[in-house]
PDB file of C-alpha atoms in Angstrom:
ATOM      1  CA  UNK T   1       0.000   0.000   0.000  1.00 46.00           C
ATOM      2  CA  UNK T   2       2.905   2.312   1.038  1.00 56.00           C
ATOM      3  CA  UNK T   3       4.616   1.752  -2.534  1.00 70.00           C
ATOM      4  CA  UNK T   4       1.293   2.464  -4.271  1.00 68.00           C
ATOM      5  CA  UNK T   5       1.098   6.299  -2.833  1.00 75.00           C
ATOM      6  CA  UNK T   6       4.710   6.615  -3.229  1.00 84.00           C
ATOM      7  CA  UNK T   7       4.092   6.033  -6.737  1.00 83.00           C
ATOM      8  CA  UNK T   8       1.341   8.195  -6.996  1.00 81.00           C
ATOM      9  CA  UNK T   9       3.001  10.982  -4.818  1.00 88.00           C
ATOM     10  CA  UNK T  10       5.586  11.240  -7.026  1.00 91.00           C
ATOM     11  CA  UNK T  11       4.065  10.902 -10.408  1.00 90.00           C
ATOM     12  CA  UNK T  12       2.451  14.137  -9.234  1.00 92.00           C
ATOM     13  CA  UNK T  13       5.474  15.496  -8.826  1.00 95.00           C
ATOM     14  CA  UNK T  14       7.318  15.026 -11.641  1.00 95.00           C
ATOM     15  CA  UNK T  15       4.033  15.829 -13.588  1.00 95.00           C
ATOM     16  CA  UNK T  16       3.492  18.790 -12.247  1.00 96.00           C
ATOM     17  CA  UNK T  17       8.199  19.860 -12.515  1.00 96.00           C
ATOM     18  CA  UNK T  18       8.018  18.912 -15.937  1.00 96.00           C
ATOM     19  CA  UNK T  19       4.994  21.059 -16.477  1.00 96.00           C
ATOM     20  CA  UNK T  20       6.298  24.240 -14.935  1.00 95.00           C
ATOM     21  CA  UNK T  21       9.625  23.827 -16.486  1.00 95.00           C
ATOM     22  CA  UNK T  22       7.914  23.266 -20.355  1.00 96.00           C
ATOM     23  CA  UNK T  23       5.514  26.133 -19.504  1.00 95.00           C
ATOM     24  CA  UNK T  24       8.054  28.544 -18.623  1.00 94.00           C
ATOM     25  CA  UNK T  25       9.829  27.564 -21.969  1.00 94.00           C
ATOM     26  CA  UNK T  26       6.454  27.301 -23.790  1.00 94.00           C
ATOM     27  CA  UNK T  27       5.675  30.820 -22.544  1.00 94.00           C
ATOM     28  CA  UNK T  28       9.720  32.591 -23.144  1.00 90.00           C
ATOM     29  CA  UNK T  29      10.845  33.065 -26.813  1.00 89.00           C
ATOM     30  CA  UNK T  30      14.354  32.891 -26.330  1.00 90.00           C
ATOM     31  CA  UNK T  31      16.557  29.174 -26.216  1.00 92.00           C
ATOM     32  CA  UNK T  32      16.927  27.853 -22.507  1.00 90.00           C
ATOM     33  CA  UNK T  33      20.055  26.491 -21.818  1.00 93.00           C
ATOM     34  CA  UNK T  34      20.744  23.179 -19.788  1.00 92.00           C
ATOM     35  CA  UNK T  35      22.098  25.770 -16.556  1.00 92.00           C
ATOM     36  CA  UNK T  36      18.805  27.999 -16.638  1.00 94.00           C
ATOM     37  CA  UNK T  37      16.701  25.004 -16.979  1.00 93.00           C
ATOM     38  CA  UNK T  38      18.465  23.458 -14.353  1.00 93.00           C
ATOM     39  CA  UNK T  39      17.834  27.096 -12.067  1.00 94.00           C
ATOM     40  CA  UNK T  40      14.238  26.838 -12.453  1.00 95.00           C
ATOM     41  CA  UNK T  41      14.178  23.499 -11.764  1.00 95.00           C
ATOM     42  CA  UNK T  42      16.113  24.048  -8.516  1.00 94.00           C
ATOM     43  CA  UNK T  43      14.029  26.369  -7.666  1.00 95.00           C
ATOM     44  CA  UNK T  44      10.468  24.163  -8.176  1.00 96.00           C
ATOM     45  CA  UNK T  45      12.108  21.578  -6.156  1.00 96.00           C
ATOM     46  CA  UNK T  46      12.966  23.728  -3.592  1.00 94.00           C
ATOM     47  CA  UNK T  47       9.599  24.711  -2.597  1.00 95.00           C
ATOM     48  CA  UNK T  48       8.123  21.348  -3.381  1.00 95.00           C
ATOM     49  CA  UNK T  49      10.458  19.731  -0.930  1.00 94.00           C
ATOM     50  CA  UNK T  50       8.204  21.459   2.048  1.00 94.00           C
ATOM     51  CA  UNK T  51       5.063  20.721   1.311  1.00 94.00           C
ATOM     52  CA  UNK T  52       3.932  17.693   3.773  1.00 93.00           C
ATOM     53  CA  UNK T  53       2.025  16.463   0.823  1.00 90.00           C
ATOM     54  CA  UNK T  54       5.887  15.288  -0.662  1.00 92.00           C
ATOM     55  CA  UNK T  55       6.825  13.766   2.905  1.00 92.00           C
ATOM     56  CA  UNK T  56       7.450  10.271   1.529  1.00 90.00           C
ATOM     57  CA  UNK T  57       9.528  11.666  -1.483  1.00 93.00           C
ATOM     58  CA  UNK T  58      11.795  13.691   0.355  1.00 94.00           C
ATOM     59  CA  UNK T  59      14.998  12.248  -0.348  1.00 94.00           C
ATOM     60  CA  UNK T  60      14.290  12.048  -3.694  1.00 93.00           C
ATOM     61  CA  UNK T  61      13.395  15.243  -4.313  1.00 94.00           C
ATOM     62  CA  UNK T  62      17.018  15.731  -2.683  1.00 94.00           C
ATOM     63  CA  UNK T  63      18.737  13.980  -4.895  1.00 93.00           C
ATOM     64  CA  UNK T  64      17.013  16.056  -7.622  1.00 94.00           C
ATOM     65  CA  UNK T  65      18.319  19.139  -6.041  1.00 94.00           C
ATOM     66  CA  UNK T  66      21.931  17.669  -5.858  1.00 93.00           C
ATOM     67  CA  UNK T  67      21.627  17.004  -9.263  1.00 91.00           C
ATOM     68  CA  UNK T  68      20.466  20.554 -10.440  1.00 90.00           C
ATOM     69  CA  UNK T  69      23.552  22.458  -8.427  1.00 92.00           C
ATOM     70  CA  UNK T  70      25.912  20.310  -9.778  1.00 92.00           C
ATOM     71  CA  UNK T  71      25.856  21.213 -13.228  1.00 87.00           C
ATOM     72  CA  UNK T  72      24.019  17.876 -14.340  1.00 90.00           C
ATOM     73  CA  UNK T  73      21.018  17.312 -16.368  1.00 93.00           C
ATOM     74  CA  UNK T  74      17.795  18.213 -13.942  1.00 93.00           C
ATOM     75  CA  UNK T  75      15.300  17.571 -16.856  1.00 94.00           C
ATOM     76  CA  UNK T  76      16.590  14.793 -18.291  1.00 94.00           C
ATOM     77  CA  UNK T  77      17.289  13.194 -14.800  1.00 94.00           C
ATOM     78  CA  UNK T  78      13.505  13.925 -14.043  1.00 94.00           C
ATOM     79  CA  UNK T  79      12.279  12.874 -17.418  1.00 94.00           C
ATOM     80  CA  UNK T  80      13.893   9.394 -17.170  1.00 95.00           C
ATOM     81  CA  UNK T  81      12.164   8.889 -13.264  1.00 93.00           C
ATOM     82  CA  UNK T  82       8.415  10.598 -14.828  1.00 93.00           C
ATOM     83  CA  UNK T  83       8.958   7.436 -17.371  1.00 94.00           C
ATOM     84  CA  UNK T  84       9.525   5.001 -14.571  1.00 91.00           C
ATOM     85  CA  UNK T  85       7.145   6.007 -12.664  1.00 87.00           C
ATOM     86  CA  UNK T  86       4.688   5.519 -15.858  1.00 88.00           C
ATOM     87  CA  UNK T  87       5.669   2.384 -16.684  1.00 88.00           C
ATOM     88  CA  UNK T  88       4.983   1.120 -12.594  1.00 84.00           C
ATOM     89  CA  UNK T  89       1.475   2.533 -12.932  1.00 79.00           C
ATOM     90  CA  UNK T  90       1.090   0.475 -16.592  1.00 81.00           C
ATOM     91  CA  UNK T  91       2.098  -2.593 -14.785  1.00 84.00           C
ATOM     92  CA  UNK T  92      -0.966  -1.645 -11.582  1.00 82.00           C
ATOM     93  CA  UNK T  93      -3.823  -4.283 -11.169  1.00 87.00           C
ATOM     94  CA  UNK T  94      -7.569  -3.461 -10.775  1.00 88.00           C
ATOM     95  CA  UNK T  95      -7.014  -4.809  -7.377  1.00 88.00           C
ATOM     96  CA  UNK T  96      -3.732  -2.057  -6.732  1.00 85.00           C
ATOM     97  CA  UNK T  97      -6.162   0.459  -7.645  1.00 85.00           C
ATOM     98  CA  UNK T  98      -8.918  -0.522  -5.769  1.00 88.00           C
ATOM     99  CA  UNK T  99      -6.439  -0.527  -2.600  1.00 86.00           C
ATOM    100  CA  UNK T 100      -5.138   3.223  -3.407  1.00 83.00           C
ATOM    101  CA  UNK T 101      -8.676   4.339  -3.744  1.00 87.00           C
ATOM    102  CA  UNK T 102      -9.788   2.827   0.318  1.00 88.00           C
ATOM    103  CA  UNK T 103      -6.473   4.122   1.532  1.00 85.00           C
ATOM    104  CA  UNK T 104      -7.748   7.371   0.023  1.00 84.00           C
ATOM    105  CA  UNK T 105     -10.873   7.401   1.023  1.00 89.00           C
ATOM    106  CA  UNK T 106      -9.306   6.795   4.389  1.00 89.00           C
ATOM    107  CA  UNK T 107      -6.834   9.844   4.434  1.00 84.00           C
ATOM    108  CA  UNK T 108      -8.577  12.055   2.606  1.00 86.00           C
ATOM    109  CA  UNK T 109     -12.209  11.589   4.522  1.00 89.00           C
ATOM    110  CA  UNK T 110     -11.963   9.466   7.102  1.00 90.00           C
ATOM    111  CA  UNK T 111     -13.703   6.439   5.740  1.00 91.00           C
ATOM    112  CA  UNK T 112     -12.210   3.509   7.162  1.00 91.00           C
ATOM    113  CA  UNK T 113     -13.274  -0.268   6.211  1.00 90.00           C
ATOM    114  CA  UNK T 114     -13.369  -3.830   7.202  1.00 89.00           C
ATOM    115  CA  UNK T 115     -14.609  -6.702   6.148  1.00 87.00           C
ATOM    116  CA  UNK T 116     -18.318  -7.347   7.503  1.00 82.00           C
ATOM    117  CA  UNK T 117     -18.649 -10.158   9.913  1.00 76.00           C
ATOM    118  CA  UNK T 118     -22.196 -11.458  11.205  1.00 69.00           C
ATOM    119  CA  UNK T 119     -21.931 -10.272  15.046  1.00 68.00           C
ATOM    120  CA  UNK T 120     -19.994  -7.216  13.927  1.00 71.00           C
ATOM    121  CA  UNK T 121     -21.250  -4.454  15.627  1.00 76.00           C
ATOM    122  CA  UNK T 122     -21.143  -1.914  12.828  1.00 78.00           C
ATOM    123  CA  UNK T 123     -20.225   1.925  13.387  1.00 83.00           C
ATOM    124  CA  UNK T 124     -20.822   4.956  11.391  1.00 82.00           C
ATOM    125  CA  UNK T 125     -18.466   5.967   8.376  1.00 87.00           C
ATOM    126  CA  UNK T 126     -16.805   2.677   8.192  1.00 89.00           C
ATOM    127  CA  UNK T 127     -17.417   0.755   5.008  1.00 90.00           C
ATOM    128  CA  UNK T 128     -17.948  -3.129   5.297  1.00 90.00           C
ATOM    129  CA  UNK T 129     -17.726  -6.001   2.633  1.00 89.00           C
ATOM    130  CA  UNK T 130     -17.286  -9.167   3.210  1.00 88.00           C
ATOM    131  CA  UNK T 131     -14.785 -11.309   1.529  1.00 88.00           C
ATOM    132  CA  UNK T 132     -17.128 -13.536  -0.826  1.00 89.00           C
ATOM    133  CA  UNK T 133     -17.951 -10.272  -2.628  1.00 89.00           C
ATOM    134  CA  UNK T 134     -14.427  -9.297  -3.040  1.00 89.00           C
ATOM    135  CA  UNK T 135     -13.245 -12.199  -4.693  1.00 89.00           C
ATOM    136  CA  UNK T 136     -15.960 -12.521  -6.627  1.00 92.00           C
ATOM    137  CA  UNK T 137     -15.234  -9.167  -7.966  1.00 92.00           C
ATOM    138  CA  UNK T 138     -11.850 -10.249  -9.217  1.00 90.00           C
ATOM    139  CA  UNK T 139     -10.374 -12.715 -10.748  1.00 91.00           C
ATOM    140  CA  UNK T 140      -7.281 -14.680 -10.734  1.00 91.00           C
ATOM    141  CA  UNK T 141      -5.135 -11.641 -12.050  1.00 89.00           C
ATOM    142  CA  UNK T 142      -6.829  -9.255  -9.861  1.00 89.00           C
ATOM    143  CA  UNK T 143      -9.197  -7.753 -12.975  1.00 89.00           C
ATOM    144  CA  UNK T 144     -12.005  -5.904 -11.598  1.00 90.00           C
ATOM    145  CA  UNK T 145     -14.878  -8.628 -13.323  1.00 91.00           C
ATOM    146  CA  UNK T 146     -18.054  -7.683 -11.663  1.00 92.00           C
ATOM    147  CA  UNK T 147     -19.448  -4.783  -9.588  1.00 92.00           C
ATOM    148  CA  UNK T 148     -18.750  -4.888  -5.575  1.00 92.00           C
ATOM    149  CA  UNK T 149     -21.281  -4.245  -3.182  1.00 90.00           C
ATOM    150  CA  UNK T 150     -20.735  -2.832   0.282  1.00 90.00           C
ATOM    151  CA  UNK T 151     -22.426  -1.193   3.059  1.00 89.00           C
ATOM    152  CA  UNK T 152     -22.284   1.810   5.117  1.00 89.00           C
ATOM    153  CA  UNK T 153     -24.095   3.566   7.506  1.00 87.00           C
ATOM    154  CA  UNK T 154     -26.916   5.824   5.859  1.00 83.00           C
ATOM    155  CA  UNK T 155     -26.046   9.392   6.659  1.00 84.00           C
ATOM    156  CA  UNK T 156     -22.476   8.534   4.949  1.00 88.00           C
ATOM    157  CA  UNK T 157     -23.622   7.404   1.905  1.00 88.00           C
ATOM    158  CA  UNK T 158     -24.081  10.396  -0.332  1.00 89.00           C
ATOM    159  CA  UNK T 159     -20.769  11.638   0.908  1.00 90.00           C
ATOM    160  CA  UNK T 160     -18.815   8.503  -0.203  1.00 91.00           C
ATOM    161  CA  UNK T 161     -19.971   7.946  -3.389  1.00 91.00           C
ATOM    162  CA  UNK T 162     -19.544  11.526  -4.231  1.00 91.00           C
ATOM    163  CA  UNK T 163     -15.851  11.226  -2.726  1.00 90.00           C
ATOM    164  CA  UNK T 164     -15.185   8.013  -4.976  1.00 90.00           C
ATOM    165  CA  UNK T 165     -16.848   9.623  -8.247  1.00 89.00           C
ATOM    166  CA  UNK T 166     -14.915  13.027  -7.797  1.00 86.00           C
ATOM    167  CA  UNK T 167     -11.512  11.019  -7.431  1.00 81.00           C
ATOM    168  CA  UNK T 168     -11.648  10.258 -11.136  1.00 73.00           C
ATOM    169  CA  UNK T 169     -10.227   6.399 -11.269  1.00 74.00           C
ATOM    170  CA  UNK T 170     -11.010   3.065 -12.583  1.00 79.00           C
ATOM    171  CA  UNK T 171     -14.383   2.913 -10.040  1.00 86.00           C
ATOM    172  CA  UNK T 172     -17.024   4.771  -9.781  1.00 88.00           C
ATOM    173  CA  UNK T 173     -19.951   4.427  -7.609  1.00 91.00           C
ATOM    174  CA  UNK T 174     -23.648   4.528  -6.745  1.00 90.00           C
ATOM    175  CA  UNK T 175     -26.261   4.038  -3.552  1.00 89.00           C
ATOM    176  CA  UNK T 176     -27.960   0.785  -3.803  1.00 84.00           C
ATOM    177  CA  UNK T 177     -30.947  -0.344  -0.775  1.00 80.00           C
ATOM    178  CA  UNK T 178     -31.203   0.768   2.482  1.00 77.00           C
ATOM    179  CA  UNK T 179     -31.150  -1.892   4.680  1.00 74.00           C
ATOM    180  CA  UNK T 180     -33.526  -2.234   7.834  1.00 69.00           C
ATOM    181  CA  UNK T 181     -30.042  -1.495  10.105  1.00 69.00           C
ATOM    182  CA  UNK T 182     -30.265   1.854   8.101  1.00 78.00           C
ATOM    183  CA  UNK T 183     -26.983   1.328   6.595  1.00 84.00           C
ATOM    184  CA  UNK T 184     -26.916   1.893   2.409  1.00 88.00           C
ATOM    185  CA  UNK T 185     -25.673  -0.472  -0.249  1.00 89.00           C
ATOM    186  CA  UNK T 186     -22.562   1.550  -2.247  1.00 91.00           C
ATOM    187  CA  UNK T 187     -22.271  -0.525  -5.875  1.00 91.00           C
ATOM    188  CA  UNK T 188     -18.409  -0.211  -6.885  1.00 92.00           C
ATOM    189  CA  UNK T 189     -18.301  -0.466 -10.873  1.00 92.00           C
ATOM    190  CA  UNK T 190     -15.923   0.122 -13.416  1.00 87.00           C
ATOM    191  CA  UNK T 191     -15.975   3.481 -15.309  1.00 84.00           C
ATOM    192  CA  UNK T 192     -17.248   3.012 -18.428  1.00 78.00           C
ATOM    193  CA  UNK T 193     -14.119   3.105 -21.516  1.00 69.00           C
TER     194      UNK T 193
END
């Protein structure tokens, strides 16, 4: 799970360094050489590098930084991690995603879940499943096959499935019944291509 929002962490970043960099060019009408590239880098990474958003990609940010003052390539250096970084995400299950989006969902709103047990007791904005529903979901190689059902307390509802819509993955979702606990079916299915 850790490795997933590294990954994601720093795609971000390098998305968003190799944007301000080709803006700036995009937006000047002279030639930028390799040392002013490398100063506007510096300086991006500078103020990236404190923001607790980039906590977990500290040291690489560092190294990027190391990089720019000594005279080497910043861009290129950053271009060749932005492609690694692509190439993990390419190689990301259903299941990988489906993991990044609780742990999300978690952080970002507080929504933690479990997996629903008969003599649970069940408490408010947790989500439940059960495990018969998750792997009939996916199969084998962790390809999300059919929609997955879960359940959480009514009052929560709305709010989740507008958090999972608005986060733009592979899932989105939609309230099912209301059961006579007063806790709401959320359907997980795949964005349509």
């Amino acid at each position: 799970m850790h490795n997933i929002h590294y990954h994601r962490v720093f795609n971000e970043f390098t998305t968003d360094a190799l944007l301000h960099l080709y803006s700036y060019i995009a937006s000047s009408s002279r030639f930028m050489p390799k040392t002013k590239r490398n100063e506007l880098l510096l300086k991006f990474f500078k103020q990236q590098i404190v923001l607790p958003r980039n906590v977990l990609i500290k040291k690489d940010i560092k190294l990027l930084v190391f990089v720019a003052k000594k005279g080497g390539n910043a861009e290129a250096r950053l271009n060749e991690l932005h492609q690694l970084n692509l190439d993990y995400n390419a190689k990301q299950t259903d299941a990988d995603i489906l993991n990044l989006l609780v742990y999300h969902l978690y952080e970002d709103h507080g929504f933690e879940s479990m997996l629903d047990e008969q003599d649970l007791y069940r408490e408010s904005k947790v989500i439940y499943t059960n495990q018969k529903a998750l792997s009939t979901s996916f199969d084998e190689h962790n390809r999300f096959i059919a929609p997955l059902s879960f359940y959480i307390d009514s009052l929560s509802a709305a709010f989740l499935v507008q958090a999972i819509n608005e986060m733009g993955t592979l899932f989105c979702a939609e309230r099912g019944i209301i059961d006579e606990n007063k806790y709401s079916q959320v359907i997980l299915k795949r964005v349509p291509e």
